mmCIF file of C-alpha atoms and ligand atoms in Angstrom:
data_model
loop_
_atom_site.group_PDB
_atom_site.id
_atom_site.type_symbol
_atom_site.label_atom_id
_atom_site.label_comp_id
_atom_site.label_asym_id
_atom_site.label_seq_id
_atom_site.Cartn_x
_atom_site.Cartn_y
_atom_site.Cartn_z
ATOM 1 C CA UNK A 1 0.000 0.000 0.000
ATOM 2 C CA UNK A 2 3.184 2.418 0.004
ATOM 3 C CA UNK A 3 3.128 4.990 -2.283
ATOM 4 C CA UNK A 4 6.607 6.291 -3.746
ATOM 5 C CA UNK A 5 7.224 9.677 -3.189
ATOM 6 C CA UNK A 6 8.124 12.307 -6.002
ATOM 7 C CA UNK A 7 12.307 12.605 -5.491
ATOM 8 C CA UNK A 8 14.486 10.400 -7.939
ATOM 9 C CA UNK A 9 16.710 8.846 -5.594
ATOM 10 C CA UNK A 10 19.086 6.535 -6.767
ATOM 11 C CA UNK A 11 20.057 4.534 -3.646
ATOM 12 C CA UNK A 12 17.309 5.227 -1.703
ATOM 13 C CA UNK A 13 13.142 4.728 -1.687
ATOM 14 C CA UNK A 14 11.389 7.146 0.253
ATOM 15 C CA UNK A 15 7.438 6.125 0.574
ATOM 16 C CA UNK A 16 4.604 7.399 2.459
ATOM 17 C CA UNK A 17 1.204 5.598 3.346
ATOM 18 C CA UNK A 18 -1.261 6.529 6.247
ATOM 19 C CA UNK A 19 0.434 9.286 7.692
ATOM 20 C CA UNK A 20 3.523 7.357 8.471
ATOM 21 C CA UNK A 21 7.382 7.922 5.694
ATOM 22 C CA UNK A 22 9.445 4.914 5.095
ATOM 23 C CA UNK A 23 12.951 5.434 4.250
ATOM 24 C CA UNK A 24 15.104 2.483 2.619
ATOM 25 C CA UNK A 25 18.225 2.511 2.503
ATOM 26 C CA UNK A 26 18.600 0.747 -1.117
ATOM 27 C CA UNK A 27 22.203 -1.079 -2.111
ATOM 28 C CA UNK A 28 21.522 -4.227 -0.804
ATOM 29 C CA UNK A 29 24.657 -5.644 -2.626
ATOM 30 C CA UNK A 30 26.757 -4.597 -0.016
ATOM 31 C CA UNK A 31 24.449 -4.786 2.743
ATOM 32 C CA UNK A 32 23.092 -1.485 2.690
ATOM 33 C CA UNK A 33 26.147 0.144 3.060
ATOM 34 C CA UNK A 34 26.029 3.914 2.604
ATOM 35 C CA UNK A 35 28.008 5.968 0.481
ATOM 36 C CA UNK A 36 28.127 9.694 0.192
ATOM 37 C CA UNK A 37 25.660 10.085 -2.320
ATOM 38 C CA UNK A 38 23.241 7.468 0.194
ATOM 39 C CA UNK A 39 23.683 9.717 2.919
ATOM 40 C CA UNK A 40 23.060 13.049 1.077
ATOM 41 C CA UNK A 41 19.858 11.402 -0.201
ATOM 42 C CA UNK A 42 19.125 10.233 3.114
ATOM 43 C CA UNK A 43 19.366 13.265 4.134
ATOM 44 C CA UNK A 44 16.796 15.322 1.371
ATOM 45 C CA UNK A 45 14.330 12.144 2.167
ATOM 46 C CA UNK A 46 14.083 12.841 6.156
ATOM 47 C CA UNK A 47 14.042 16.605 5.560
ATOM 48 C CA UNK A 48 11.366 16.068 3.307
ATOM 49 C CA UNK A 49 9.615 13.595 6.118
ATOM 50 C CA UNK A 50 10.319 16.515 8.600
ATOM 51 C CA UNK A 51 8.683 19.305 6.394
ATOM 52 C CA UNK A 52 5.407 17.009 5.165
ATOM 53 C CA UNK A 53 2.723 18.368 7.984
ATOM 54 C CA UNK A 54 1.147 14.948 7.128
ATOM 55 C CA UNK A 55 3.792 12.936 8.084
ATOM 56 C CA UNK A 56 3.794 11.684 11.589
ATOM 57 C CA UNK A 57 5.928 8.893 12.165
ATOM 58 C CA UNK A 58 9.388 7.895 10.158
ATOM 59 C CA UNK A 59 10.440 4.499 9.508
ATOM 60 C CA UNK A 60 14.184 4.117 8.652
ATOM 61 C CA UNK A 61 14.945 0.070 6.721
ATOM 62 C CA UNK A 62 17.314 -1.489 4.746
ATOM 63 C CA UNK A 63 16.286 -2.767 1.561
ATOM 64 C CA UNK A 64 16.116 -6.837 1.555
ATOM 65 C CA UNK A 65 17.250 -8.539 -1.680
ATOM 66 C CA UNK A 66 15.873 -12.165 -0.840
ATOM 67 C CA UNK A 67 18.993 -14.194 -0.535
ATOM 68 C CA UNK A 68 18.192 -15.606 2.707
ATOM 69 C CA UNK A 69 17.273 -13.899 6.292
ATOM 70 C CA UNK A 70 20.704 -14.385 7.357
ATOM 71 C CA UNK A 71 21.867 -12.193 4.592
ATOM 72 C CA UNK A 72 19.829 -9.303 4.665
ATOM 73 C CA UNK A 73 20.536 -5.974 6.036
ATOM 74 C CA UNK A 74 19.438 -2.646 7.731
ATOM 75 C CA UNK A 75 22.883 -1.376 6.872
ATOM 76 C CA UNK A 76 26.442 -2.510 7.422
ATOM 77 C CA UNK A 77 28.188 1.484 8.016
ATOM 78 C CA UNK A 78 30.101 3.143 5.590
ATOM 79 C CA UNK A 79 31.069 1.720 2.440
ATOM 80 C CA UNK A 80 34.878 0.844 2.712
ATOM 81 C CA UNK A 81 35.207 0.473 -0.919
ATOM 82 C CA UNK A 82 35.010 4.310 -1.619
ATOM 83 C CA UNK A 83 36.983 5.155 1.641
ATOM 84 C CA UNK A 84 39.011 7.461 1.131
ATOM 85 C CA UNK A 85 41.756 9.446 3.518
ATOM 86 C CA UNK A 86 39.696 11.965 4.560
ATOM 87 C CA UNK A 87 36.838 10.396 4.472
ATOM 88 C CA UNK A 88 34.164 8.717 2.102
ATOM 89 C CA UNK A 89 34.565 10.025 -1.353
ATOM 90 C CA UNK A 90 31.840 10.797 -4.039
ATOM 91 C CA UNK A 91 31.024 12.117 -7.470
ATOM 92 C CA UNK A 92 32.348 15.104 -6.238
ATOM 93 C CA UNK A 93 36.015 13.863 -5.026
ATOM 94 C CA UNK A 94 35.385 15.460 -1.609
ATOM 95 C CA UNK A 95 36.095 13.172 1.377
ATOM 96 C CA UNK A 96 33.088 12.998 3.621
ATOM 97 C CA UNK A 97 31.750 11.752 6.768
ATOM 98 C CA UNK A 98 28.175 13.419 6.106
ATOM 99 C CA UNK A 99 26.300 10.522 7.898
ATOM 100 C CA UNK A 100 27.224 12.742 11.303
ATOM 101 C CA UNK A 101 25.128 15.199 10.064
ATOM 102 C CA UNK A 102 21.991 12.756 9.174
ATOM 103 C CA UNK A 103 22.787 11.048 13.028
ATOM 104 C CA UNK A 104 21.934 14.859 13.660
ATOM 105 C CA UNK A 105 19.085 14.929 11.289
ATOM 106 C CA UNK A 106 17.101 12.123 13.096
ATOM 107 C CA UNK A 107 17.637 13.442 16.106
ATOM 108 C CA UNK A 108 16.237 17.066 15.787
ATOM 109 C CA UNK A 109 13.757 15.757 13.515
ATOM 110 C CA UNK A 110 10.767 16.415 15.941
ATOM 111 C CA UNK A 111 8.803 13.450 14.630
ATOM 112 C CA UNK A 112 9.363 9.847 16.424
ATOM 113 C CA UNK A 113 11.446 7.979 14.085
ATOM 114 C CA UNK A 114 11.401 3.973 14.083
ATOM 115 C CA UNK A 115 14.609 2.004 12.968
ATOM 116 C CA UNK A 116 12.761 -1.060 11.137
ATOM 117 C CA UNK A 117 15.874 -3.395 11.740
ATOM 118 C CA UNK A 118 15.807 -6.168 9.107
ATOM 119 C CA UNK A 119 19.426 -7.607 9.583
ATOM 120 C CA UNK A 120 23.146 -6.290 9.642
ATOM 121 C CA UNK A 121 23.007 -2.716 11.581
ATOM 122 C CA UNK A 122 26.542 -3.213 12.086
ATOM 123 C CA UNK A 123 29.335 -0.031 12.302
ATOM 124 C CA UNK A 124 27.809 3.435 10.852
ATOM 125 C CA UNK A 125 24.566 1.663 10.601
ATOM 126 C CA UNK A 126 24.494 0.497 14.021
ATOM 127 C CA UNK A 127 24.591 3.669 14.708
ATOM 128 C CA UNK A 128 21.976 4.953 12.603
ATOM 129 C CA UNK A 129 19.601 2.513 14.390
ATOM 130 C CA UNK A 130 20.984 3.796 18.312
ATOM 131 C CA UNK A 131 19.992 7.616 17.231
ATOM 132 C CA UNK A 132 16.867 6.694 15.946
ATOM 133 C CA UNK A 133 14.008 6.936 18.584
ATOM 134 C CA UNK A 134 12.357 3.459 18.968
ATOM 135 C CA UNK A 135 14.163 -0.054 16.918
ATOM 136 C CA UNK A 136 12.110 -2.759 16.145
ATOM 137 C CA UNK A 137 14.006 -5.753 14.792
ATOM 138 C CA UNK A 138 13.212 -9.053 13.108
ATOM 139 C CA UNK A 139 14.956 -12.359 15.089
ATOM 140 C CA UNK A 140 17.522 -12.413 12.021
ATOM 141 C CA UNK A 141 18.873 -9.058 12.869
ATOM 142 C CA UNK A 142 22.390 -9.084 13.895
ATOM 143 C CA UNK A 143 24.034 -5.589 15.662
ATOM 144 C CA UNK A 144 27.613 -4.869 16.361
ATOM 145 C CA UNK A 145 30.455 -1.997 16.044
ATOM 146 C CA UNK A 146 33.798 -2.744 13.588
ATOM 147 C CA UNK A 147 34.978 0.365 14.209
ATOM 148 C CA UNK A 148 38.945 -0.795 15.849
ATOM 149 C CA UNK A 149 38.632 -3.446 13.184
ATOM 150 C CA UNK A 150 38.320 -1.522 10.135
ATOM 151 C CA UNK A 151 40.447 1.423 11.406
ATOM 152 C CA UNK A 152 37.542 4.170 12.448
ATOM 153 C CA UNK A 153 35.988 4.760 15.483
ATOM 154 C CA UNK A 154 32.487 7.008 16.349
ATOM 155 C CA UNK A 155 33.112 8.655 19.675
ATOM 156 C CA UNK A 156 29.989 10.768 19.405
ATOM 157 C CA UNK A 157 26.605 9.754 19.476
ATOM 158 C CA UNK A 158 27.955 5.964 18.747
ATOM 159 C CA UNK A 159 29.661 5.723 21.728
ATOM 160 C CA UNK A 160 27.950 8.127 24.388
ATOM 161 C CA UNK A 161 24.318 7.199 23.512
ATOM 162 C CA UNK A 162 25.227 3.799 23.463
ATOM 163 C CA UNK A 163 26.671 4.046 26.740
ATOM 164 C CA UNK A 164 23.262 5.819 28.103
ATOM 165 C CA UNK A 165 21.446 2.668 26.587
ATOM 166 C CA UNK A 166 23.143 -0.238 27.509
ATOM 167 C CA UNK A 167 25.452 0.429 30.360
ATOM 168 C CA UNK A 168 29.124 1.623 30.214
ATOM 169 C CA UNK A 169 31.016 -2.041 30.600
ATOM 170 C CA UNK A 170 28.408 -3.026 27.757
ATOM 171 C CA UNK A 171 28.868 -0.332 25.616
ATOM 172 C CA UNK A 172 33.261 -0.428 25.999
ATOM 173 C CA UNK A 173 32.617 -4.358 25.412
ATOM 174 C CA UNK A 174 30.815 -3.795 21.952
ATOM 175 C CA UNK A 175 33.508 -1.284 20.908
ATOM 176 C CA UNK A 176 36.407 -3.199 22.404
ATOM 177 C CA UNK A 177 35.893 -6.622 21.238
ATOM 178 C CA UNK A 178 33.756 -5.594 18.101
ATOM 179 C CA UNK A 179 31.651 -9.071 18.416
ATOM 180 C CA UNK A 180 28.364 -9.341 16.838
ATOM 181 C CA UNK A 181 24.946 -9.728 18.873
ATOM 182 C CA UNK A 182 21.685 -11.305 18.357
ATOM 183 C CA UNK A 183 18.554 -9.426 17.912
ATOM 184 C CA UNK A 184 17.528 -11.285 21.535
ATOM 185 C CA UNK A 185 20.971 -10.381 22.776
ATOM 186 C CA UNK A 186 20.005 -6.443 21.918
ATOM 187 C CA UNK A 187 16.586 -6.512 23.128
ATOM 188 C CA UNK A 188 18.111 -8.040 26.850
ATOM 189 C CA UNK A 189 20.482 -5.468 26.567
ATOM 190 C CA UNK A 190 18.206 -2.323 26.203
ATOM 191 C CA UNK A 191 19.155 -1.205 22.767
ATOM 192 C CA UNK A 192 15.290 -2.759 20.798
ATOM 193 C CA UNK A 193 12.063 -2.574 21.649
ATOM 194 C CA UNK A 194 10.732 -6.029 20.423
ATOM 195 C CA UNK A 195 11.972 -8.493 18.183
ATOM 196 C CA UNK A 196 9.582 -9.784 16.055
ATOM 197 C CA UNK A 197 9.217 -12.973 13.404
ATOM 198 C CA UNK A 198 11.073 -11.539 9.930
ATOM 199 C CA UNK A 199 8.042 -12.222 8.076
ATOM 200 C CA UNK A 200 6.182 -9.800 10.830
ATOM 201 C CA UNK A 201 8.615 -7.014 10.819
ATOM 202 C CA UNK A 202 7.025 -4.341 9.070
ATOM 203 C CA UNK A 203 3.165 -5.136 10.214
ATOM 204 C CA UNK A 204 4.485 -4.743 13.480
ATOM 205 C CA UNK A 205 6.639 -1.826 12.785
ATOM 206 C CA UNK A 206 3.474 0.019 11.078
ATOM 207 C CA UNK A 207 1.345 -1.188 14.295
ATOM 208 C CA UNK A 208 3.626 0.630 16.117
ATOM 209 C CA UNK A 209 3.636 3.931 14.089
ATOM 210 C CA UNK A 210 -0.071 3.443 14.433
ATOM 211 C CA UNK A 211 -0.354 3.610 17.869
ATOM 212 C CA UNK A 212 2.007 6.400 17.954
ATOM 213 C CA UNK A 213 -0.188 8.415 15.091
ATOM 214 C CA UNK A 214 -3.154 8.117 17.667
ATOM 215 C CA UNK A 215 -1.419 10.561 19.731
ATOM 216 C CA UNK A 216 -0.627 14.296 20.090
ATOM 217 C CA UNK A 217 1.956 15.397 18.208
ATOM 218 C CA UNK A 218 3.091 18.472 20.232
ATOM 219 C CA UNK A 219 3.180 16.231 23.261
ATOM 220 C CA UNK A 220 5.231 13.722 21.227
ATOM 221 C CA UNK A 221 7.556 16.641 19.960
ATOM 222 C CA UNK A 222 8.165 17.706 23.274
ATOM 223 C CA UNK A 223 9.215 14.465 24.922
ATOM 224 C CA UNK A 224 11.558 13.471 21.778
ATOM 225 C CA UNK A 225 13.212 17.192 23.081
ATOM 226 C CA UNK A 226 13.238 16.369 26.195
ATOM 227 C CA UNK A 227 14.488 12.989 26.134
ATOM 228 C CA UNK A 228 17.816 14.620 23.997
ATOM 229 C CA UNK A 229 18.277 17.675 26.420
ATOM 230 C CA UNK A 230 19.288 15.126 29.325
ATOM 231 C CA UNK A 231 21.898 13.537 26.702
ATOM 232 C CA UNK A 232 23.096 16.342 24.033
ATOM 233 C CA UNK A 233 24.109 19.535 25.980
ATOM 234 C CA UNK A 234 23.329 22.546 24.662
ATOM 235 C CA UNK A 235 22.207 21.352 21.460
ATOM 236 C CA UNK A 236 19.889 19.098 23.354
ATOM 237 C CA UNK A 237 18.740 22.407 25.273
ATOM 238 C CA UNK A 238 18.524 24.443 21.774
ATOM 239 C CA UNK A 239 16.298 21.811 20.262
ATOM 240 C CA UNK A 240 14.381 22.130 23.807
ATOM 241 C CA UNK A 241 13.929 25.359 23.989
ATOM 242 C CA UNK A 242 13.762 26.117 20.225
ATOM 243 C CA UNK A 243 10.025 23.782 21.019
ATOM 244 C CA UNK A 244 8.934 26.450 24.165
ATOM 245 C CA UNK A 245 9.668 29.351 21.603
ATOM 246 C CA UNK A 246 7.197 27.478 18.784
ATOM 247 C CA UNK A 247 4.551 27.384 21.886
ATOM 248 C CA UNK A 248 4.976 31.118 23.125
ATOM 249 C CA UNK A 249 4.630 32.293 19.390
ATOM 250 C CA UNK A 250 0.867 30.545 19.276
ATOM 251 C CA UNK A 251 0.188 32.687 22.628
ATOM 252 C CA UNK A 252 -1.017 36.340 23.216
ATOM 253 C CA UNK A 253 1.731 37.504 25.034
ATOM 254 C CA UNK A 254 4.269 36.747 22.451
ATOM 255 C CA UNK A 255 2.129 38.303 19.293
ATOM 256 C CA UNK A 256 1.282 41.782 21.541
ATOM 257 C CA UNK A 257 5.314 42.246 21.669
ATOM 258 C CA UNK A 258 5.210 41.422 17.771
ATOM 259 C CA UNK A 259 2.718 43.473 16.890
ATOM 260 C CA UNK A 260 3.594 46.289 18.770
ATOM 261 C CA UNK A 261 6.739 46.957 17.486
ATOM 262 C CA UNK A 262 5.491 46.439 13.821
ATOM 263 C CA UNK A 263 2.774 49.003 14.604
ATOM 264 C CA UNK A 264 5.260 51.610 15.881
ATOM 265 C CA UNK A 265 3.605 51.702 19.434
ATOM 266 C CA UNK A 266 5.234 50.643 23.241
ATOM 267 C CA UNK A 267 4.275 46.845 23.883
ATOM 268 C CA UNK A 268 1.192 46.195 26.564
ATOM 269 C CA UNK A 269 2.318 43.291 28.684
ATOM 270 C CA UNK A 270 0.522 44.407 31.851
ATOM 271 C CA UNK A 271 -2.349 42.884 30.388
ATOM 272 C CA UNK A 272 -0.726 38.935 31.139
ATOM 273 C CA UNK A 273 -0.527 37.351 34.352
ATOM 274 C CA UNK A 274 2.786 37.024 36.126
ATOM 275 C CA UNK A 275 2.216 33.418 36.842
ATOM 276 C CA UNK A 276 3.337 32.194 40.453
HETATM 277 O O1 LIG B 1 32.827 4.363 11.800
HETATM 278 C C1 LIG B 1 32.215 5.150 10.878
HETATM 279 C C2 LIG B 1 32.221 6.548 11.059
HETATM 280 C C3 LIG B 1 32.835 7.145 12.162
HETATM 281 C C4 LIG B 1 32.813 8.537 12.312
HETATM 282 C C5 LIG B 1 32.199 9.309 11.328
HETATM 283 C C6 LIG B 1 31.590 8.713 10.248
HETATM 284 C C7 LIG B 1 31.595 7.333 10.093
HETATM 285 C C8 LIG B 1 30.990 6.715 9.001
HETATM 286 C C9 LIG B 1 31.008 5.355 8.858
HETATM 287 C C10 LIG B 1 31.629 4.557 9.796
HETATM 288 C C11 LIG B 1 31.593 3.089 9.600
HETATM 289 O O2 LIG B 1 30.578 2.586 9.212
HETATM 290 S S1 LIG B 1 32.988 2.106 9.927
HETATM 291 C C12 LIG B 1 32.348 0.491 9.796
HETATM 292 C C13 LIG B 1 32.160 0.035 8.353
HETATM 293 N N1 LIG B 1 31.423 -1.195 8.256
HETATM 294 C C14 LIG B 1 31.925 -2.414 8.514
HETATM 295 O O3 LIG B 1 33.048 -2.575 8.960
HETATM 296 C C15 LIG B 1 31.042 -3.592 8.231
HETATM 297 C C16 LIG B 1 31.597 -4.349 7.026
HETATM 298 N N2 LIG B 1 30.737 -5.477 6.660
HETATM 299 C C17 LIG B 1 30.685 -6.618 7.377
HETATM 300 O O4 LIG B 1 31.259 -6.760 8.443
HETATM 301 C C18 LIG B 1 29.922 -7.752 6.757
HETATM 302 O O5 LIG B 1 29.750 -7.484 5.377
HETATM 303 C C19 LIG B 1 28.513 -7.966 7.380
HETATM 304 C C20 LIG B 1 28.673 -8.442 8.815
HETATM 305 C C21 LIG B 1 27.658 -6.687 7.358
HETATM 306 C C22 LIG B 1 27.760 -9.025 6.542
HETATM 307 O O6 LIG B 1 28.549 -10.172 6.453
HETATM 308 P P1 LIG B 1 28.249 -11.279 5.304
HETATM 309 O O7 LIG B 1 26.824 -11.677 5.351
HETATM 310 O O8 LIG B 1 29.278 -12.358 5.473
HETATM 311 O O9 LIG B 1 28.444 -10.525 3.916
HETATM 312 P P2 LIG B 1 29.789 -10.142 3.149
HETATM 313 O O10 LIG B 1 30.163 -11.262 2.240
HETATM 314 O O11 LIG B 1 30.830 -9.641 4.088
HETATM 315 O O12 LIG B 1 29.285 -8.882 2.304
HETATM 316 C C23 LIG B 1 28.502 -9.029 1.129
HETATM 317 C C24 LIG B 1 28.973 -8.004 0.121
HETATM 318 O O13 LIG B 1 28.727 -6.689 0.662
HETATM 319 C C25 LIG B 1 30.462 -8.074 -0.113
HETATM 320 O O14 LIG B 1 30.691 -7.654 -1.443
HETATM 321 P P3 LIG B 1 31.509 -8.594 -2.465
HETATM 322 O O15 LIG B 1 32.836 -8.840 -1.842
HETATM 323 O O16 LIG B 1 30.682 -9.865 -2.557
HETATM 324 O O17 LIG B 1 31.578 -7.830 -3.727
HETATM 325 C C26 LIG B 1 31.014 -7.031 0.837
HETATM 326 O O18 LIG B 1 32.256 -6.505 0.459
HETATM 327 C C27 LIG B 1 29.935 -5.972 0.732
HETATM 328 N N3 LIG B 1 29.921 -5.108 1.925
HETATM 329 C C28 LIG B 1 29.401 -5.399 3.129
HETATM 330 N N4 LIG B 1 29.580 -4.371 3.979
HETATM 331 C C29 LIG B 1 30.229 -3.416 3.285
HETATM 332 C C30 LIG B 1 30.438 -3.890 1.963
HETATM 333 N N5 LIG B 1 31.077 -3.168 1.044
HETATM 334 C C31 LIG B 1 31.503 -1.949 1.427
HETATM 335 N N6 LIG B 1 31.335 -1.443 2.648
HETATM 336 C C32 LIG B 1 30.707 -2.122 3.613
HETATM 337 N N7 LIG B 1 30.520 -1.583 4.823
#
């Protein structure tokens, strides 16, 4: 019942259906892994999913290519074979590491965003499932950092929010020893919400967005702020208090100071109560 959206990605899908965006990541030759050009599209898709008053809930999947459940993937990091010094390098020869800025994306993105965890969310797509709000995975999904094994490392988000999720011996054990970890293995741990049959993943991932649809989106908004002012320091409190500025525009007080000074004349706040 998804209906493809109007962009021309190349190695992406972006659909939308009830209210609720799905996001695929789609190279599922190499296990979903992203490349520059993945990332900037990632990045245009959950912009467009944050701008589409619609839109309530994002899903972010990896694209299965039916050679087994033990070979799919949600997405195995950055694709090594375009690694360059500096970074990942596209079309345009610049090295990049422009998947920090999506991490960043998902998590200002004042919509609840669901990682739909098929298989592989291993290195930079582990980490893309950690920052995203809620992870639902099927019982083939395997999670894991390579990061001292492939020569990179992700000290931000990848290491402190994992550390908030799962403990900080867990979280220096999955960096350290770089083992791999069953979906049960992640849900014990703290890092899913449910782990689910693979044939059942996205009914119950959509159930899920359902529920969350049912509810009020300002309240929602609010409590995704929240939640990332106790773990992102003053960006966290930006985001926070970016959402109390939205509210005191709808209110009285805030348009009299607006439209005095476009009307020339001193600003009447006597007229609001000095709550206690
Ligand atoms: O750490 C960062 C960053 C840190 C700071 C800032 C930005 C960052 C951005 C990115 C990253 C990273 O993501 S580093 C970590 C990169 N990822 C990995 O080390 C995972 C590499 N892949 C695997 O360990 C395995 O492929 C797998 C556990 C996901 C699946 O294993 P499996 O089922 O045995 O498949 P495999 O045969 O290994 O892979 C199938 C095909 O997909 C292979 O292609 P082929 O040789 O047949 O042509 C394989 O090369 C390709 N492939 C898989 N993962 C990647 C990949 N090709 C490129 N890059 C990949 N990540």
């Amino acid at each position: 019942n998804w209906v493809a959206g109007t962009r021309n990605y190349e190695d992406i899908k972006y659909e939308v259906y009830d209210h609720i965006a799905k996001i695929t990541i789609n190279r599922p030759e190499v296990r979903n892994a992203f490349r520059p050009k993945t990332v900037s599209e990632l990045i245009d898709a959950f912009s467009v999913a944050r701008d589409d008053t619609e839109v309530g809930v994002i899903i972010l999947t990896g694209q299965n290519h039916g050679k087994g459940q033990d070979k799919e993937a949600f997405c195995s990091g950055g694709d090594q074979k375009v690694r360059g010094n500096g970074g990942y390098v596209g079309e345009d020869h610049i090295p990049r590491l422009n998947v920090l800025d999506l991490q960043h994306l998902i998590r200002i993105t004042p919509k609840p965003v669901i990682a739909m965890v098929n298989g592989f969310a291993i290195g930079g797509g582990h980490v893309l499932h950690l920052v995203c709000d809620l992870s639902i995975a099927s019982e083939n999904a395997r999670f894991g950092q390579t990061g001292p094994r492939v020569g990179s490392f992700d000290g931000g988000y990848g290491a402190g929010l994992l550390a908030a999720m799962v403990g900080q011996k867990k979280a220096r054990e999955i960096w350290f020893l770089c083992r791999q970890y069953t979906a049960k293995e992640a849900l014990d741990m703290g890092m899913v919400n449910t782990v689910v049959p693979f044939d059942q993943l996205e009914e119950e991932t959509v159930k899920w967005a359902q529920e969350i649809l049912c509810l009020s989106p300002m309240a929602l908004r609010m409590l995704k702020a929240s939640f990332n002012a106790a773990t992102d320091g003053l960006a966290g409190l930006q985001q926070f208090a970016g959402d109390a500025t939205l509210l005191y525009y709808t209110s009285d007080e805030a348009k009299e100071g607006r439209d005095a000074f476009v009307q020339k004349r001193k600003p009447d706040f006597d007229q609001f109560p000095k709550f206690p």
